[in-house]
Amino acid sequence: MTSSRQWLTGAARALPFFYAAIVIVLVWEVVVLLTKPDPSILPPPLEVAWTFGHLASDGELAVHTAYSVARVFSAWLLSAVIAIPLGLLMGNSRSLERIINPFVELLRPISPLAWIPMAILWFGIGESGKVFVVFIGTFFPILLSTIAGAKGVDPVLLHAGQVFGCTTRLSLFRRVVVPAALPNIVVGLRVAFGTGWAAIIAAELVAAHSGLGYLIANGMDILRADQVLVGMIAIGVLGFLFDTFFRYLQAHYGRAAR
Amino acid sequence: MNARATTGKPLSISGLTKTYDTRTGERVDALGPVSIEVAAGEFLVVVGPSGCGKSTLLQILAGFMKPTDGGASVAGEPIVDPSLDRSMIFQSYALFPWLSVLDNVQFGLRSKSIPREEQRSIALQHLQLVGLQDFADKSIDELSGGMKQRVAIARAFAVNPSILLMDEPFGALDALTRRFLQRELLRIWQERQRTVVFITHSVTEAIYLADRILVMSSRPGQIRKEWRLDSPRPRDLNADEHRQLETEIYSLLDEEVTKTFTWTS
């Protein structure tokens, strides 16, 4: 009873996205029918679906997807491991924030994409260069939202923590500051995964032999617009699924801080 | 003064003052000098106009803030830091939203060297005291304001403090919930007999609850006058003596509030 109702509300929530997808495909089809473009510039939806099925069944799509996801995931994890503790400390120590914040503010406006050439010069086109680019893209969102979370803890909760047994700064930090900042941290992790996902595609477009970005760039080189579109669709769908997953985490574990 | 058995301790405040430096470099005298002797188990209510420093007084008693001059002590021990022995109930409840109702009540017990099982049973016992035993596993977001404050009361009593500090605890609640919680608080206090320092804007609340009422002046807050109440509880606020007291306190407060408004001209 409950589970079927849950399934129904889930389906109802997915409905607007199916609607949008269908409209996009219809408009696409109409444009193809009216303008009759060369298939190497804009193939019809059915042809792209055919290519999608082909790339999916021979495993090529899965391999490229796995490469991209693995790169984003490892860089994102590395960012989290460094940015979350650093952000918590910066949010709690004015002097540490004063020392580190100027670096953050100077480096943050440089888009991760602008780091791609330096990453190639330093790391070549191996895995470490791409992880570096995604690291740049994921580090700052996590750091900034962690700082905001740690600084934004309601002062009355700090007082309550002190009254109810947090006699040292460390115990107050562990028992009040960290859990109070957690919702903000989860938001940062989610936003960072999105920016990381955008950054890895860009990095793979420029310098890679694998990944969804490479699939697109290769499609362009061999004039296979259908392959480019398959890559784009995979990027969009996966990005959407990741974001949905993080929203779910946020709703369950990141109870809104007040 | 009172023959009731008590586990509270006496609280002594002597020559307490607090002066702030504002951003513009001005010195503002917020409080004092204030000297108060609170007997063990006494229910003291402090009433005063907004900005008279009564919250500052409570912050110093809690140990969040150092006085500029003078000091306070509990049974001879000077107050320097926050302590489980001086429990607190806040106007905005100050419950931890990431913990369940039971874990909130248990929070203060975690730093005591009591086995986990016993902590849990003490916390449950105190939820029962405020009538929320069936809500132990609920999350804080699911509770109404009145229920949240009952959880906060359970949390405050669970650590077995000798002094309870209450900073306008019912100020954010609707009138009916407020009356209910005032009755509940009295019932629990009569059962447990702790020393209470209770701050409020509400004169009727003060008359309903207090053993003694102190009225503070506008800034810098000093004690203007005090009244001892020995009428039996629960008190009828419509009784003549209470009506008369209410009028007296209001006229004194009106005087003080007027001062804060004419001060600038």
Coordinates of C-alpha atoms in Angstrom, one line a residue:
Chain A
M1 CA 0.0 0.0 0.0
T2 CA 2.5 2.5 1.2
S3 CA 5.2 1.3 -1.2
S4 CA 2.8 1.5 -4.2
R5 CA 1.9 5.0 -3.2
Q6 CA 5.6 5.9 -2.9
W7 CA 6.1 4.5 -6.3
L8 CA 3.2 6.6 -7.7
T9 CA 4.5 9.8 -6.2
G10 CA 8.0 9.0 -7.6
A11 CA 6.5 8.4 -11.0
A12 CA 4.5 11.7 -10.6
R13 CA 7.7 13.5 -9.8
A14 CA 9.5 12.1 -12.9
L15 CA 6.6 13.0 -15.2
P16 CA 7.7 16.7 -15.9
F17 CA 11.1 15.4 -17.0
F18 CA 9.6 12.9 -19.4
Y19 CA 7.4 15.6 -20.8
A20 CA 10.4 17.9 -21.4
A21 CA 12.4 15.0 -23.0
I22 CA 9.5 14.2 -25.3
V23 CA 9.1 17.9 -26.3
I24 CA 12.8 18.2 -27.1
V25 CA 12.7 15.1 -29.3
L26 CA 9.6 16.3 -31.1
V27 CA 11.1 19.7 -31.8
W28 CA 14.3 18.1 -33.0
E29 CA 12.3 15.8 -35.3
V30 CA 10.3 18.7 -36.7
V31 CA 13.5 20.7 -37.3
V32 CA 15.0 17.8 -39.2
L33 CA 11.9 17.2 -41.3
L34 CA 11.6 20.9 -42.2
T35 CA 15.3 21.8 -42.9
K36 CA 16.6 18.4 -44.0
P37 CA 20.1 19.0 -42.7
D38 CA 23.1 16.8 -43.7
P39 CA 23.1 13.9 -41.1
S40 CA 26.7 14.6 -40.3
I41 CA 25.5 18.0 -38.9
L42 CA 22.1 17.1 -37.4
P43 CA 20.9 13.4 -37.6
P44 CA 17.3 12.6 -36.8
P45 CA 16.5 11.4 -33.3
L46 CA 15.9 7.8 -34.5
E47 CA 19.4 7.5 -36.0
V48 CA 20.9 8.8 -32.7
A49 CA 18.8 6.3 -30.8
W50 CA 20.2 3.6 -33.1
T51 CA 23.8 4.8 -32.5
F52 CA 23.1 4.9 -28.8
G53 CA 21.9 1.3 -28.8
H54 CA 24.9 0.3 -30.8
L55 CA 27.4 2.0 -28.5
A56 CA 25.6 0.8 -25.4
S57 CA 25.5 -2.8 -26.6
D58 CA 29.1 -3.1 -27.6
G59 CA 30.2 -1.7 -24.2
E60 CA 32.0 1.4 -25.5
L61 CA 29.5 3.8 -23.9
A62 CA 29.9 2.0 -20.6
V63 CA 33.7 2.2 -20.7
H64 CA 33.7 5.9 -21.5
T65 CA 31.1 6.6 -18.8
A66 CA 33.1 4.6 -16.3
Y67 CA 36.3 6.6 -17.1
S68 CA 34.5 10.0 -16.7
V69 CA 32.6 8.9 -13.5
A70 CA 35.8 7.5 -11.9
R71 CA 37.8 10.6 -12.6
V72 CA 35.1 12.9 -11.2
F73 CA 34.5 10.7 -8.2
S74 CA 38.1 10.4 -7.2
A75 CA 38.8 14.1 -7.6
W76 CA 35.6 15.0 -5.8
L77 CA 36.5 12.6 -2.9
L78 CA 39.9 14.1 -2.7
S79 CA 38.4 17.6 -2.5
A80 CA 36.0 16.6 0.2
V81 CA 38.7 15.0 2.3
I82 CA 40.7 18.2 2.2
A83 CA 38.1 20.9 2.0
I84 CA 35.7 19.7 4.7
P85 CA 38.2 19.6 7.6
L86 CA 39.9 22.8 6.3
G87 CA 36.5 24.5 6.0
L88 CA 35.5 23.5 9.5
L89 CA 38.7 24.8 10.9
M90 CA 38.5 28.1 9.0
G91 CA 34.9 28.6 10.1
N92 CA 36.0 28.2 13.7
S93 CA 39.2 30.2 13.7
R94 CA 39.2 33.8 12.7
S95 CA 43.0 33.8 12.4
L96 CA 43.2 30.7 10.2
E97 CA 40.5 32.2 8.0
R98 CA 42.4 35.5 7.7
I99 CA 45.5 33.5 6.7
I100 CA 43.9 31.3 4.1
N101 CA 40.9 33.2 2.8
P102 CA 42.9 35.6 0.6
F103 CA 44.3 32.7 -1.4
V104 CA 40.9 31.3 -1.8
E105 CA 39.5 34.5 -3.1
L106 CA 42.3 35.0 -5.5
L107 CA 42.3 31.5 -6.9
R108 CA 38.6 30.8 -6.9
P109 CA 37.6 33.1 -9.9
I110 CA 40.0 31.1 -12.2
S111 CA 37.7 28.6 -13.8
P112 CA 38.8 25.0 -13.7
L113 CA 38.7 25.1 -17.5
A114 CA 41.4 27.7 -17.5
W115 CA 43.6 25.3 -15.6
I116 CA 43.4 22.7 -18.4
P117 CA 46.4 23.9 -20.4
M118 CA 48.6 24.1 -17.2
A119 CA 47.3 20.6 -16.2
I120 CA 48.5 19.3 -19.6
L121 CA 51.9 21.0 -19.3
W122 CA 52.4 19.7 -15.8
F123 CA 50.8 16.2 -15.9
G124 CA 50.5 15.4 -19.7
I125 CA 47.3 13.7 -20.7
G126 CA 47.4 11.0 -18.1
E127 CA 44.8 10.6 -15.3
S128 CA 46.5 12.9 -12.8
G129 CA 46.0 16.0 -15.0
K130 CA 42.2 15.4 -15.3
V131 CA 41.9 14.7 -11.6
F132 CA 43.7 17.9 -11.0
V133 CA 41.3 19.9 -13.1
V134 CA 38.3 18.4 -11.5
F135 CA 39.8 18.9 -8.1
I136 CA 40.1 22.6 -8.8
G137 CA 36.4 22.6 -9.8
T138 CA 35.1 20.7 -6.8
F139 CA 37.4 22.0 -4.0
F140 CA 36.0 25.6 -3.7
P141 CA 32.3 24.8 -3.6
I142 CA 32.9 22.3 -0.8
L143 CA 35.2 24.6 1.0
L144 CA 33.0 27.7 0.9
S145 CA 29.8 25.9 1.9
T146 CA 31.6 24.1 4.8
I147 CA 33.0 27.5 6.0
A148 CA 29.5 29.0 5.7
G149 CA 28.1 26.0 7.7
A150 CA 30.6 26.2 10.4
K151 CA 30.3 30.0 10.8
G152 CA 26.5 29.9 10.6
V153 CA 25.9 27.7 13.6
D154 CA 23.2 29.4 15.7
P155 CA 25.1 30.9 18.7
V156 CA 22.4 29.7 21.0
L157 CA 23.2 26.1 20.1
L158 CA 26.8 26.8 21.0
H159 CA 25.6 28.1 24.4
A160 CA 23.4 25.1 24.8
G161 CA 26.3 22.8 24.0
Q162 CA 28.5 24.6 26.6
V163 CA 25.8 24.4 29.3
F164 CA 25.2 20.7 28.6
G165 CA 28.6 19.4 29.0
C166 CA 30.9 20.5 26.1
T167 CA 33.5 21.9 28.3
T168 CA 36.4 21.9 25.7
R169 CA 36.4 23.6 22.3
L170 CA 37.1 20.2 20.8
S171 CA 34.0 18.6 22.3
L172 CA 31.9 21.6 21.3
F173 CA 33.3 21.3 17.8
R174 CA 32.6 17.6 17.6
R175 CA 29.2 17.5 19.2
V176 CA 27.7 20.8 18.0
V177 CA 29.6 22.6 15.2
V178 CA 30.1 19.6 12.9
P179 CA 26.6 18.2 13.1
A180 CA 25.1 21.7 12.8
A181 CA 27.2 22.4 9.7
L182 CA 26.4 19.1 8.0
P183 CA 23.4 20.3 6.0
N184 CA 25.6 23.0 4.4
I185 CA 28.4 20.5 3.7
V186 CA 26.0 18.2 1.9
V187 CA 24.8 21.1 -0.3
G188 CA 28.5 21.8 -1.1
L189 CA 29.1 18.2 -2.0
R190 CA 26.2 18.2 -4.3
V191 CA 27.1 21.5 -6.0
A192 CA 30.7 20.4 -6.3
F193 CA 29.7 17.1 -8.1
G194 CA 27.9 19.2 -10.7
T195 CA 30.8 21.5 -11.3
G196 CA 33.2 18.5 -11.3
W197 CA 31.0 16.8 -13.9
A198 CA 31.2 19.9 -16.2
A199 CA 34.9 20.2 -15.7
I200 CA 35.7 16.6 -16.5
I201 CA 33.9 16.8 -19.9
A202 CA 35.9 19.9 -20.8
A203 CA 39.2 18.3 -19.7
E204 CA 38.4 15.2 -21.8
L205 CA 37.4 17.2 -24.8
V206 CA 40.9 18.7 -24.9
A207 CA 43.2 16.0 -23.7
A208 CA 42.0 12.4 -23.4
H209 CA 41.7 9.0 -25.1
S210 CA 38.7 8.0 -23.0
G211 CA 35.7 9.4 -21.3
L212 CA 32.4 10.9 -22.5
G213 CA 34.2 14.1 -23.4
Y214 CA 36.6 12.2 -25.6
L215 CA 33.6 10.4 -27.2
I216 CA 32.2 13.8 -28.2
A217 CA 35.5 15.2 -29.4
N218 CA 36.2 12.1 -31.4
G219 CA 32.7 12.2 -32.9
M220 CA 33.5 15.7 -34.1
D221 CA 36.8 14.7 -35.6
I222 CA 35.3 11.9 -37.6
L223 CA 32.2 14.0 -38.5
R224 CA 29.8 11.7 -36.6
A225 CA 27.2 14.1 -35.2
D226 CA 25.2 11.1 -34.0
Q227 CA 28.1 10.0 -31.8
V228 CA 28.5 13.5 -30.4
L229 CA 24.8 13.6 -29.5
V230 CA 25.0 10.2 -27.9
G231 CA 27.8 11.5 -25.7
M232 CA 25.8 14.7 -24.9
I233 CA 22.7 12.7 -23.9
A234 CA 24.7 10.4 -21.7
I235 CA 26.3 13.5 -20.0
G236 CA 22.9 15.1 -19.4
V237 CA 21.2 11.9 -18.1
L238 CA 24.1 11.0 -15.8
G239 CA 24.4 14.6 -14.5
F240 CA 20.7 14.6 -13.8
L241 CA 20.8 11.2 -12.0
F242 CA 23.7 12.3 -9.8
D243 CA 21.9 15.5 -8.8
T244 CA 18.8 13.6 -8.0
F245 CA 20.8 11.2 -5.9
F246 CA 22.3 14.1 -4.0
R247 CA 19.0 15.8 -3.5
Y248 CA 17.8 12.6 -2.0
L249 CA 20.8 12.5 0.4
Q250 CA 20.2 16.1 1.2
A251 CA 16.5 15.5 2.1
H252 CA 17.4 12.6 4.3
Y253 CA 20.6 13.5 6.0
G254 CA 20.9 17.3 5.5
R255 CA 18.0 18.5 7.6
A256 CA 17.8 22.2 7.0
A257 CA 19.8 24.1 9.5
R258 CA 18.1 26.9 11.3
Chain B
M1 CA 12.2 31.2 54.8
N2 CA 11.2 28.0 53.2
A3 CA 11.0 24.7 55.0
R4 CA 10.8 22.6 51.9
A5 CA 13.6 20.0 51.3
T6 CA 15.8 21.2 48.5
T7 CA 18.6 20.0 46.3
G8 CA 19.3 23.5 45.0
K9 CA 22.2 25.6 46.1
P10 CA 22.3 29.2 47.2
L11 CA 23.5 31.7 44.6
S12 CA 25.3 34.9 45.5
I13 CA 25.7 37.9 43.2
S14 CA 27.8 40.7 44.5
G15 CA 28.6 44.1 42.9
L16 CA 28.2 42.7 39.4
T17 CA 28.7 45.2 36.5
K18 CA 29.0 44.8 32.8
T19 CA 30.4 47.5 30.5
Y20 CA 30.6 47.0 26.7
D21 CA 32.8 48.8 24.2
T22 CA 30.9 49.5 21.1
R23 CA 32.4 49.5 17.6
T24 CA 32.6 53.2 17.6
G25 CA 34.6 53.1 20.8
E26 CA 31.9 54.3 23.1
R27 CA 31.6 52.6 26.5
V28 CA 28.1 51.5 27.4
D29 CA 27.2 50.5 31.0
A30 CA 24.8 47.6 30.4
L31 CA 24.4 46.3 33.9
G32 CA 24.8 47.0 37.5
P33 CA 26.1 47.2 40.0
V34 CA 23.8 44.4 41.1
S35 CA 23.9 42.4 44.3
I36 CA 21.4 39.6 44.9
E37 CA 21.3 36.7 47.3
V38 CA 19.2 33.8 46.1
A39 CA 18.4 31.1 48.7
A40 CA 18.7 27.5 48.0
G41 CA 15.5 26.3 46.3
E42 CA 14.2 29.8 45.8
F43 CA 12.2 30.7 42.7
L44 CA 13.5 34.2 41.8
V45 CA 11.9 36.1 38.9
V46 CA 13.6 39.1 37.4
V47 CA 11.4 41.6 35.5
G48 CA 12.7 44.6 33.6
P49 CA 12.2 46.7 30.4
S50 CA 13.9 45.6 27.2
G51 CA 17.6 46.3 27.1
C52 CA 17.9 46.6 30.9
G53 CA 20.7 44.0 31.0
K54 CA 18.7 41.2 32.5
S55 CA 19.8 38.8 29.7
T56 CA 23.4 40.0 30.3
L57 CA 22.9 39.0 33.9
L58 CA 21.8 35.6 33.0
Q59 CA 24.7 35.1 30.5
I60 CA 27.1 35.9 33.3
L61 CA 25.4 33.5 35.7
A62 CA 25.6 30.8 33.0
G63 CA 29.3 31.5 32.6
F64 CA 29.1 32.6 28.9
M65 CA 30.4 36.0 29.7
K66 CA 32.8 37.6 32.2
P67 CA 31.5 40.5 34.3
T68 CA 33.4 43.7 34.1
D69 CA 33.4 44.0 37.9
G70 CA 32.1 42.0 40.8
G71 CA 31.2 38.3 40.6
A72 CA 28.8 35.5 41.3
S73 CA 29.2 32.3 43.2
V74 CA 27.2 29.1 43.8
A75 CA 27.4 27.9 47.4
G76 CA 30.7 29.7 47.7
E77 CA 32.2 28.5 44.3
P78 CA 32.8 31.4 42.0
I79 CA 31.2 31.1 38.5
V80 CA 33.9 31.1 35.8
D81 CA 32.6 28.7 33.1
P82 CA 29.4 27.1 32.0
S83 CA 28.6 24.0 34.0
L84 CA 26.1 21.2 34.1
D85 CA 25.3 22.3 37.6
R86 CA 23.8 25.5 36.2
S87 CA 21.3 24.2 33.6
M88 CA 19.6 26.6 31.3
I89 CA 16.3 26.9 29.4
F90 CA 16.4 29.3 26.4
Q91 CA 13.7 31.3 24.8
S92 CA 14.4 29.8 21.3
Y93 CA 14.5 26.3 22.9
A94 CA 18.1 25.7 21.6
L95 CA 17.4 22.0 20.9
F96 CA 19.8 20.2 18.6
P97 CA 17.8 19.5 15.4
W98 CA 20.0 16.7 14.2
L99 CA 19.2 14.6 17.4
S100 CA 16.0 12.8 18.3
V101 CA 13.9 14.1 21.2
L102 CA 15.5 11.4 23.5
D103 CA 19.0 12.2 22.4
N104 CA 18.5 15.9 23.1
V105 CA 17.5 15.1 26.7
Q106 CA 20.4 12.7 26.9
F107 CA 22.9 15.2 25.5
G108 CA 24.0 16.6 28.9
L109 CA 24.2 13.2 30.5
R110 CA 26.8 12.0 27.9
S111 CA 29.6 13.9 29.6
K112 CA 28.7 12.4 33.0
S113 CA 30.3 9.1 33.9
I114 CA 27.1 7.1 33.9
P115 CA 26.6 3.9 31.9
R116 CA 24.8 4.5 28.6
E117 CA 21.8 2.3 29.7
E118 CA 21.3 4.4 32.8
Q119 CA 21.6 7.7 30.8
R120 CA 18.9 6.4 28.6
S121 CA 16.6 5.6 31.4
I122 CA 17.2 8.9 33.1
A123 CA 16.4 10.7 29.9
L124 CA 13.2 8.6 29.4
Q125 CA 12.2 9.3 33.0
H126 CA 12.5 13.1 32.3
L127 CA 10.5 12.9 29.1
Q128 CA 7.9 11.2 31.2
L129 CA 8.1 14.1 33.6
V130 CA 7.1 16.5 30.9
G131 CA 4.6 14.1 29.4
L132 CA 6.5 13.4 26.1
Q133 CA 7.6 9.8 26.7
D134 CA 5.7 8.7 23.5
F135 CA 7.8 11.2 21.4
A136 CA 11.2 9.9 22.4
D137 CA 12.1 8.8 18.8
K138 CA 10.6 11.8 17.0
S139 CA 12.7 14.4 15.4
I140 CA 12.7 18.0 16.8
D141 CA 11.2 19.4 13.6
E142 CA 8.0 17.4 14.2
L143 CA 7.2 19.1 17.5
S144 CA 5.2 22.3 18.2
G145 CA 6.8 25.2 20.0
G146 CA 5.3 24.2 23.3
M147 CA 6.5 20.6 23.0
K148 CA 10.0 21.8 22.1
Q149 CA 10.1 23.8 25.3
R150 CA 8.9 20.8 27.2
V151 CA 11.8 18.8 25.7
A152 CA 14.1 21.7 26.8
I153 CA 12.7 21.5 30.3
A154 CA 13.3 17.8 30.4
R155 CA 16.9 18.3 29.1
A156 CA 17.5 21.0 31.8
F157 CA 16.3 18.9 34.7
A158 CA 17.9 15.6 33.4
V159 CA 21.4 16.7 34.3
N160 CA 20.4 17.1 37.9
P161 CA 21.5 20.8 38.3
S162 CA 21.4 22.7 41.5
I163 CA 20.5 25.9 39.6
L164 CA 18.2 26.5 36.7
L165 CA 18.6 29.6 34.6
M166 CA 15.6 30.6 32.4
D167 CA 15.8 33.3 29.8
E168 CA 12.3 34.3 28.9
P169 CA 11.5 30.6 28.3
F170 CA 7.9 31.1 27.4
G171 CA 8.3 34.4 25.5
A172 CA 7.8 32.8 22.1
L173 CA 4.7 30.8 22.9
D174 CA 1.0 31.6 22.5
A175 CA -0.9 32.6 25.6
L176 CA -2.6 29.2 26.2
T177 CA 0.6 27.1 25.8
R178 CA 2.3 29.6 28.0
R179 CA -0.2 29.1 30.8
F180 CA 0.1 25.4 30.5
L181 CA 3.9 25.4 30.6
Q182 CA 3.9 27.8 33.6
R183 CA 1.7 25.2 35.5
E184 CA 4.0 22.4 34.3
L185 CA 7.1 24.2 35.3
L186 CA 5.7 24.9 38.8
R187 CA 4.7 21.3 39.2
I188 CA 8.2 20.0 38.3
W189 CA 9.9 22.7 40.4
Q190 CA 7.8 21.8 43.4
E191 CA 8.7 18.2 42.9
R192 CA 12.5 18.8 42.4
Q193 CA 13.1 22.1 44.3
R194 CA 16.0 23.7 42.5
T195 CA 17.1 27.2 42.7
V196 CA 15.6 29.1 39.8
V197 CA 16.5 32.5 38.2
F198 CA 13.8 33.2 35.7
I199 CA 13.8 36.2 33.5
T200 CA 10.6 37.6 31.9
H201 CA 8.8 40.6 30.5
S202 CA 5.5 39.4 31.8
V203 CA 4.4 40.7 35.2
T204 CA 1.6 38.2 35.5
E205 CA 4.0 35.4 34.8
A206 CA 6.3 36.7 37.5
I207 CA 3.4 36.8 40.0
Y208 CA 2.2 33.3 39.1
L209 CA 5.6 31.7 39.5
A210 CA 7.9 33.6 41.9
D211 CA 8.9 33.3 45.5
R212 CA 10.4 36.7 45.0
I213 CA 10.2 39.3 42.2
L214 CA 13.0 41.7 41.4
V215 CA 12.2 44.7 39.1
M216 CA 15.2 46.1 37.3
S217 CA 15.7 49.6 36.1
S218 CA 16.5 50.6 32.5
R219 CA 20.1 50.6 31.4
P220 CA 22.4 50.2 33.3
G221 CA 20.2 47.6 34.9
Q222 CA 20.0 47.8 38.7
I223 CA 17.5 46.4 41.2
R224 CA 14.8 48.9 41.7
K225 CA 12.6 47.0 44.1
E226 CA 11.8 43.6 45.3
W227 CA 8.7 41.8 46.5
R228 CA 8.3 38.5 48.4
L229 CA 5.3 36.4 47.6
D230 CA 4.1 33.9 50.0
S231 CA 0.6 33.2 48.8
P232 CA 0.0 29.5 48.2
R233 CA 0.3 28.0 44.7
P234 CA -1.4 27.6 42.3
R235 CA -2.1 31.4 42.5
D236 CA -5.2 33.1 41.4
L237 CA -4.0 36.0 39.4
N238 CA -7.4 37.7 39.9
A239 CA -7.1 37.8 43.7
D240 CA -7.0 41.3 45.0
E241 CA -3.5 41.1 46.4
H242 CA -2.1 39.9 43.0
R243 CA -4.1 42.6 41.1
Q244 CA -2.7 45.2 43.4
L245 CA 0.9 43.9 43.1
E246 CA 0.5 43.8 39.3
T247 CA -0.5 47.4 39.2
E248 CA 2.4 48.4 41.5
I249 CA 5.0 46.6 39.3
Y250 CA 3.5 48.0 36.1
S251 CA 3.7 51.5 37.4
L252 CA 7.3 51.0 38.3
L253 CA 8.1 49.4 34.9
D254 CA 6.2 52.2 33.1
E255 CA 8.5 54.7 34.8
E256 CA 11.6 52.8 33.7
V257 CA 10.4 52.4 30.1
T258 CA 9.5 56.1 29.9
K259 CA 13.1 56.8 30.9
T260 CA 14.4 54.9 27.9
F261 CA 12.3 56.9 25.6
T262 CA 13.0 60.4 26.9
W263 CA 16.7 59.6 27.3
T264 CA 17.6 60.6 23.7
S265 CA 15.8 64.0 23.7

